[in-house]
Coordinates of C-alpha atoms in Angstrom, one line a residue:
M1 CA 16.8 3.7 7.9
L2 CA 15.5 0.3 9.3
I3 CA 11.3 -0.1 9.8
K4 CA 9.8 -2.6 11.8
V5 CA 6.3 -3.6 10.5
G6 CA 3.9 -6.2 11.4
Y7 CA 0.3 -6.8 12.7
E8 CA -1.9 -9.1 14.9
I9 CA -5.5 -9.7 13.2
G10 CA -7.9 -12.1 15.1
F11 CA -11.2 -13.4 13.7
N12 CA -14.0 -15.3 15.3
F13 CA -15.6 -18.1 13.1
P14 CA -18.7 -19.7 13.8
A15 CA -17.8 -22.7 11.5
P16 CA -14.7 -23.6 9.4
L17 CA -14.1 -21.7 6.4
P18 CA -11.8 -21.1 3.3
M19 CA -9.9 -17.8 3.2
L20 CA -7.8 -16.1 0.7
L21 CA -4.9 -14.2 2.5
M22 CA -2.7 -11.3 1.1
L23 CA -0.7 -10.5 4.4
R24 CA 2.8 -11.1 3.3
L25 CA 5.3 -8.5 1.8
H26 CA 5.4 -7.7 -1.9
P27 CA 7.9 -9.6 -3.5
S28 CA 9.6 -6.5 -4.9
R29 CA 10.5 -5.9 -1.4
D30 CA 12.7 -9.0 -0.8
D31 CA 15.8 -7.6 -1.0
S32 CA 15.1 -5.0 1.5
V33 CA 14.1 -7.5 4.5
R34 CA 16.7 -7.4 7.1
E35 CA 14.8 -9.6 9.5
M36 CA 13.0 -12.7 8.2
E37 CA 9.3 -12.0 7.9
K38 CA 7.8 -13.9 10.8
F39 CA 4.3 -15.1 9.3
E40 CA 2.0 -16.9 11.8
M41 CA -1.7 -18.4 12.1
S42 CA -2.9 -19.6 15.2
P43 CA -4.2 -22.3 15.7
K44 CA -1.4 -23.4 12.8
R45 CA -2.8 -24.5 9.6
K46 CA -1.1 -25.4 6.2
V47 CA -1.3 -22.1 4.5
E48 CA -0.6 -22.7 0.4
E49 CA 0.8 -20.2 -1.3
F50 CA 0.5 -18.7 -4.8
T51 CA 1.4 -15.6 -7.1
D52 CA -1.9 -13.7 -8.4
S53 CA -2.0 -12.1 -12.0
F54 CA -0.6 -8.8 -10.7
G55 CA 2.6 -10.4 -9.1
N56 CA 1.2 -10.4 -5.3
R57 CA 2.2 -12.8 -2.9
C58 CA -1.2 -14.8 -1.8
G59 CA -2.2 -17.3 0.5
R60 CA -5.1 -20.1 0.7
V61 CA -6.0 -21.8 3.9
F62 CA -9.1 -23.5 5.3
A63 CA -9.6 -22.0 8.9
P64 CA -11.0 -23.7 11.6
A65 CA -14.2 -22.7 13.8
G66 CA -13.3 -20.5 16.9
R67 CA -10.6 -17.7 17.2
V68 CA -8.0 -17.3 14.4
T69 CA -5.3 -15.2 14.4
F70 CA -2.8 -14.1 12.0
R71 CA 0.5 -12.5 13.0
S72 CA 3.5 -11.0 11.1
D73 CA 6.9 -9.1 12.4
T74 CA 9.7 -8.0 10.2
V75 CA 12.3 -5.4 9.9
V76 CA 12.9 -3.9 6.3
E77 CA 15.5 -1.5 4.9
D78 CA 14.4 1.9 3.5
S79 CA 16.3 4.6 1.8
G80 CA 14.9 7.0 4.1
E81 CA 14.1 9.3 1.4
P82 CA 10.8 10.8 0.3
D83 CA 8.6 9.4 -2.8
P84 CA 10.6 10.2 -5.9
Q85 CA 9.6 13.4 -8.0
A86 CA 9.7 13.6 -11.6
P87 CA 8.0 16.8 -12.4
D88 CA 9.1 16.5 -16.0
A89 CA 7.8 13.0 -16.5
L90 CA 5.8 12.8 -19.7
Q91 CA 2.5 11.2 -20.4
I92 CA 2.6 8.5 -23.3
A93 CA 0.2 8.3 -26.0
V94 CA -2.3 5.2 -25.4
E95 CA -0.9 3.7 -28.7
E96 CA 2.5 3.9 -27.5
L97 CA 1.9 2.3 -24.2
P98 CA 3.1 -1.0 -22.9
E99 CA 0.5 -3.8 -23.3
E100 CA 0.5 -4.6 -19.5
T101 CA -0.4 -1.2 -18.8
L102 CA -3.8 -0.8 -20.7
Q103 CA -5.5 -3.0 -18.1
F104 CA -5.1 0.2 -15.8
L105 CA -6.7 2.5 -18.2
L106 CA -10.2 0.7 -17.9
G107 CA -12.9 0.8 -15.2
S108 CA -12.9 -1.6 -12.3
R109 CA -15.0 -2.6 -9.4
Y110 CA -14.4 0.8 -7.5
C111 CA -13.5 3.1 -10.1
E112 CA -16.0 3.7 -12.9
V113 CA -14.5 5.1 -16.0
D114 CA -18.1 6.3 -16.9
S115 CA -19.6 9.4 -18.6
A116 CA -20.3 11.5 -15.7
L117 CA -16.7 11.3 -14.1
N118 CA -15.3 11.2 -17.4
D119 CA -16.9 14.6 -18.9
F120 CA -15.9 16.3 -15.2
A121 CA -12.2 15.1 -15.6
W122 CA -12.1 16.5 -19.3
N123 CA -13.6 19.8 -18.4
R124 CA -11.7 20.1 -15.0
F125 CA -7.9 18.8 -16.0
S126 CA -7.8 18.9 -19.8
S127 CA -6.2 22.6 -19.4
T128 CA -3.4 21.3 -17.4
A129 CA 0.2 20.0 -18.8
P130 CA -0.2 16.4 -19.6
G131 CA 2.1 14.1 -17.7
W132 CA 3.3 14.8 -14.1
P133 CA 1.6 18.3 -13.6
R134 CA -1.8 16.6 -14.8
V135 CA -1.6 14.1 -12.1
Q136 CA -0.5 16.4 -9.5
A137 CA -3.4 18.6 -10.4
I138 CA -5.9 15.5 -9.9
C139 CA -4.4 14.8 -6.3
D140 CA -4.8 18.5 -5.3
F141 CA -8.4 18.3 -6.3
V142 CA -9.2 15.2 -4.8
H143 CA -7.2 16.0 -1.6
G144 CA -9.2 19.3 -1.2
H145 CA -12.7 17.6 -2.3
I146 CA -12.8 14.8 0.1
R147 CA -13.0 15.1 4.0
F148 CA -11.0 12.4 5.8
D149 CA -13.2 10.3 8.4
Y150 CA -12.8 6.9 9.8
Q151 CA -16.5 6.9 10.9
K152 CA -17.8 7.2 7.7
A153 CA -15.7 4.2 6.2
R154 CA -17.9 1.8 3.8
R155 CA -16.7 -0.9 1.9
D156 CA -19.1 -0.5 -1.0
R157 CA -18.1 3.1 -1.6
T158 CA -17.2 3.4 -5.3
A159 CA -15.2 6.5 -7.0
R160 CA -18.5 8.0 -8.0
D161 CA -19.8 7.7 -4.5
V162 CA -16.8 9.3 -3.5
F163 CA -17.0 12.2 -5.7
R164 CA -20.9 12.8 -4.7
E165 CA -20.3 12.5 -1.1
G166 CA -17.1 14.1 -0.4
V167 CA -16.0 12.2 2.3
G168 CA -14.3 8.8 2.9
V169 CA -11.1 6.9 4.0
C170 CA -7.4 6.8 2.4
R171 CA -8.6 4.0 -0.1
D172 CA -11.7 6.4 -1.2
F173 CA -9.0 9.2 -2.0
M174 CA -7.1 6.7 -4.2
H175 CA -10.0 5.5 -5.8
L176 CA -11.2 8.7 -7.2
A177 CA -7.7 10.0 -8.3
I178 CA -7.3 6.9 -10.2
T179 CA -10.5 7.2 -11.9
F180 CA -9.8 10.7 -13.0
C181 CA -6.2 9.4 -14.1
R182 CA -7.7 6.5 -16.1
C183 CA -10.2 9.2 -17.6
M184 CA -7.3 11.4 -18.8
N185 CA -5.8 8.2 -20.4
I186 CA -3.0 7.8 -17.7
P187 CA -2.6 4.3 -16.4
A188 CA -3.1 4.1 -12.7
R189 CA -3.2 1.1 -10.5
Y190 CA -3.9 0.8 -6.5
A191 CA -1.3 -0.1 -3.9
T192 CA -1.5 -1.2 -0.2
G193 CA 0.9 -1.7 2.6
Y194 CA 2.5 -0.1 5.5
L195 CA 3.1 3.5 6.1
G196 CA 4.2 5.0 9.5
D197 CA 4.2 8.5 10.8
I198 CA 7.9 8.8 9.8
G199 CA 8.9 12.6 9.4
V200 CA 5.3 13.6 10.1
P201 CA 3.4 14.6 13.3
P202 CA 1.7 11.2 14.5
A203 CA -1.8 10.8 13.4
P204 CA -4.5 10.8 16.4
F205 CA -6.1 7.5 15.7
P206 CA -4.6 4.0 15.8
M207 CA -2.3 2.7 13.2
D208 CA -3.5 1.1 10.1
F209 CA -2.7 -0.2 6.6
S210 CA -2.6 2.4 3.9
A211 CA -3.4 3.2 0.5
W212 CA -1.6 5.0 -2.4
F213 CA -1.6 4.8 -6.0
E214 CA 1.2 4.7 -9.0
V215 CA 0.7 5.9 -12.6
F216 CA 2.7 5.2 -15.5
L217 CA 4.6 8.2 -17.0
G218 CA 7.7 8.4 -19.1
G219 CA 8.1 4.7 -19.0
K220 CA 8.1 4.2 -15.2
W221 CA 5.7 3.8 -12.3
Y222 CA 5.6 6.7 -10.0
T223 CA 3.8 6.8 -6.4
F224 CA 1.1 9.5 -5.8
D225 CA -0.8 9.7 -2.9
A226 CA -4.1 12.1 -2.9
R227 CA -4.7 11.6 1.0
H228 CA -1.7 13.0 2.2
N229 CA -0.9 14.8 -1.0
E230 CA 2.9 15.2 -0.2
P231 CA 6.1 12.9 -0.7
R232 CA 6.3 10.5 2.2
V233 CA 9.0 8.3 3.8
G234 CA 8.7 4.7 4.4
R235 CA 6.1 3.3 2.5
V236 CA 6.3 -0.5 2.4
L237 CA 4.3 -2.3 -0.5
M238 CA 2.3 -5.4 0.1
A239 CA 0.3 -5.6 -2.9
R240 CA -0.9 -3.7 -6.1
G241 CA -4.1 -4.2 -8.4
R242 CA -6.8 -2.2 -10.5
D243 CA -8.3 -1.2 -7.1
A244 CA -9.2 -2.3 -3.4
A245 CA -10.9 -5.3 -4.5
D246 CA -7.8 -6.7 -6.1
V247 CA -5.8 -6.5 -3.1
A248 CA -8.0 -7.5 -0.1
L249 CA -5.7 -8.7 3.0
T250 CA -8.0 -11.3 4.0
T251 CA -11.0 -12.8 1.9
T252 CA -13.5 -15.0 3.9
F253 CA -16.1 -17.1 2.3
G254 CA -18.4 -17.4 5.1
Q255 CA -19.7 -15.7 8.4
N256 CA -16.8 -14.0 10.2
H257 CA -16.2 -11.3 13.1
L258 CA -13.4 -9.4 13.3
A259 CA -12.0 -9.5 16.9
E260 CA -8.6 -7.9 17.0
F261 CA -6.7 -5.7 14.5
K262 CA -3.4 -4.1 15.3
V263 CA -0.8 -2.7 12.8
W264 CA 2.8 -1.2 13.7
T265 CA 5.4 0.4 11.4
D266 CA 7.9 2.3 13.4
E267 CA 11.7 3.3 12.6
V268 CA 14.3 1.5 14.5
K269 CA 17.7 2.5 15.2
E270 CA 20.2 0.6 13.9
K271 CA 22.5 -1.3 16.2
P272 CA 26.1 0.5 16.3
R273 CA 28.4 -1.9 15.1
R274 CA 31.0 -2.9 17.7
K275 CA 34.7 -1.8 17.3
A276 CA 37.4 -4.6 17.3
P277 CA 39.4 -4.1 20.2
A278 CA 42.7 -2.3 19.5
R279 CA 45.8 -4.9 19.4
Q280 CA 48.5 -4.2 21.7
A281 CA 51.9 -4.5 20.3
A282 CA 53.9 -7.0 22.1
S283 CA 56.6 -5.4 24.0
S284 CA 60.1 -6.2 23.1
P285 CA 62.4 -7.8 25.6
R286 CA 64.9 -5.5 27.2
R287 CA 68.5 -5.9 26.3
R288 CA 70.8 -6.4 29.3

């Protein structure tokens, strides 16, 4: 399956300012790119690229005053299969976890692993089988507890707030699920990227970037999605981190106004390969 992904994001800046960008595909998707990623900034400025501590592809730029637009367009290949399922994946004891996973057990900016949420998590989920069934039970609870509402989006809402308010957007679903997983000693990390309406009815609102989360079970990272709560087709990763604070697609160090925001992620039909014309055998001269 081929998926066309991209965006056009425009800002108005009253004065020049520095920016951090996380607007490229994650390096793990490099082998799946079928049309070179076309990243553009208008007006053109030099973007210095670097890789952060989570392995994300980042950039930094000093943007001019006025209208500044970032664009990207590419085609990636996808298996066309839903998120892998492993119902028998086991939970690994904390003392046996790889060192690089331990940070994903700790509290972070939007995921407070504190006494209130910790106590609730153990009271609610300790009776479930550890491993995959426990993570799924967490997703089931979060999916049913939160009402999705774009109009209620708020940048400073933490997992504790989500739990109390019972409303939010995709990032809020993930923050609460991640927090409960960490409370139950399951490493969990936040992920963001493209997720189109492939294989499901189209959503009745404009396309946006999406969030999901990953848990470490049985020695591997697996994808879960507490908002949709079902395996989905066509996730295209851009960045991973402890929570949304680590994967902000744009960070501006100064006053700004978002003027334009378009995202697309659509399945495209593969072009049929042209068949080579059949060769005609040369006719033999007739004998007289």
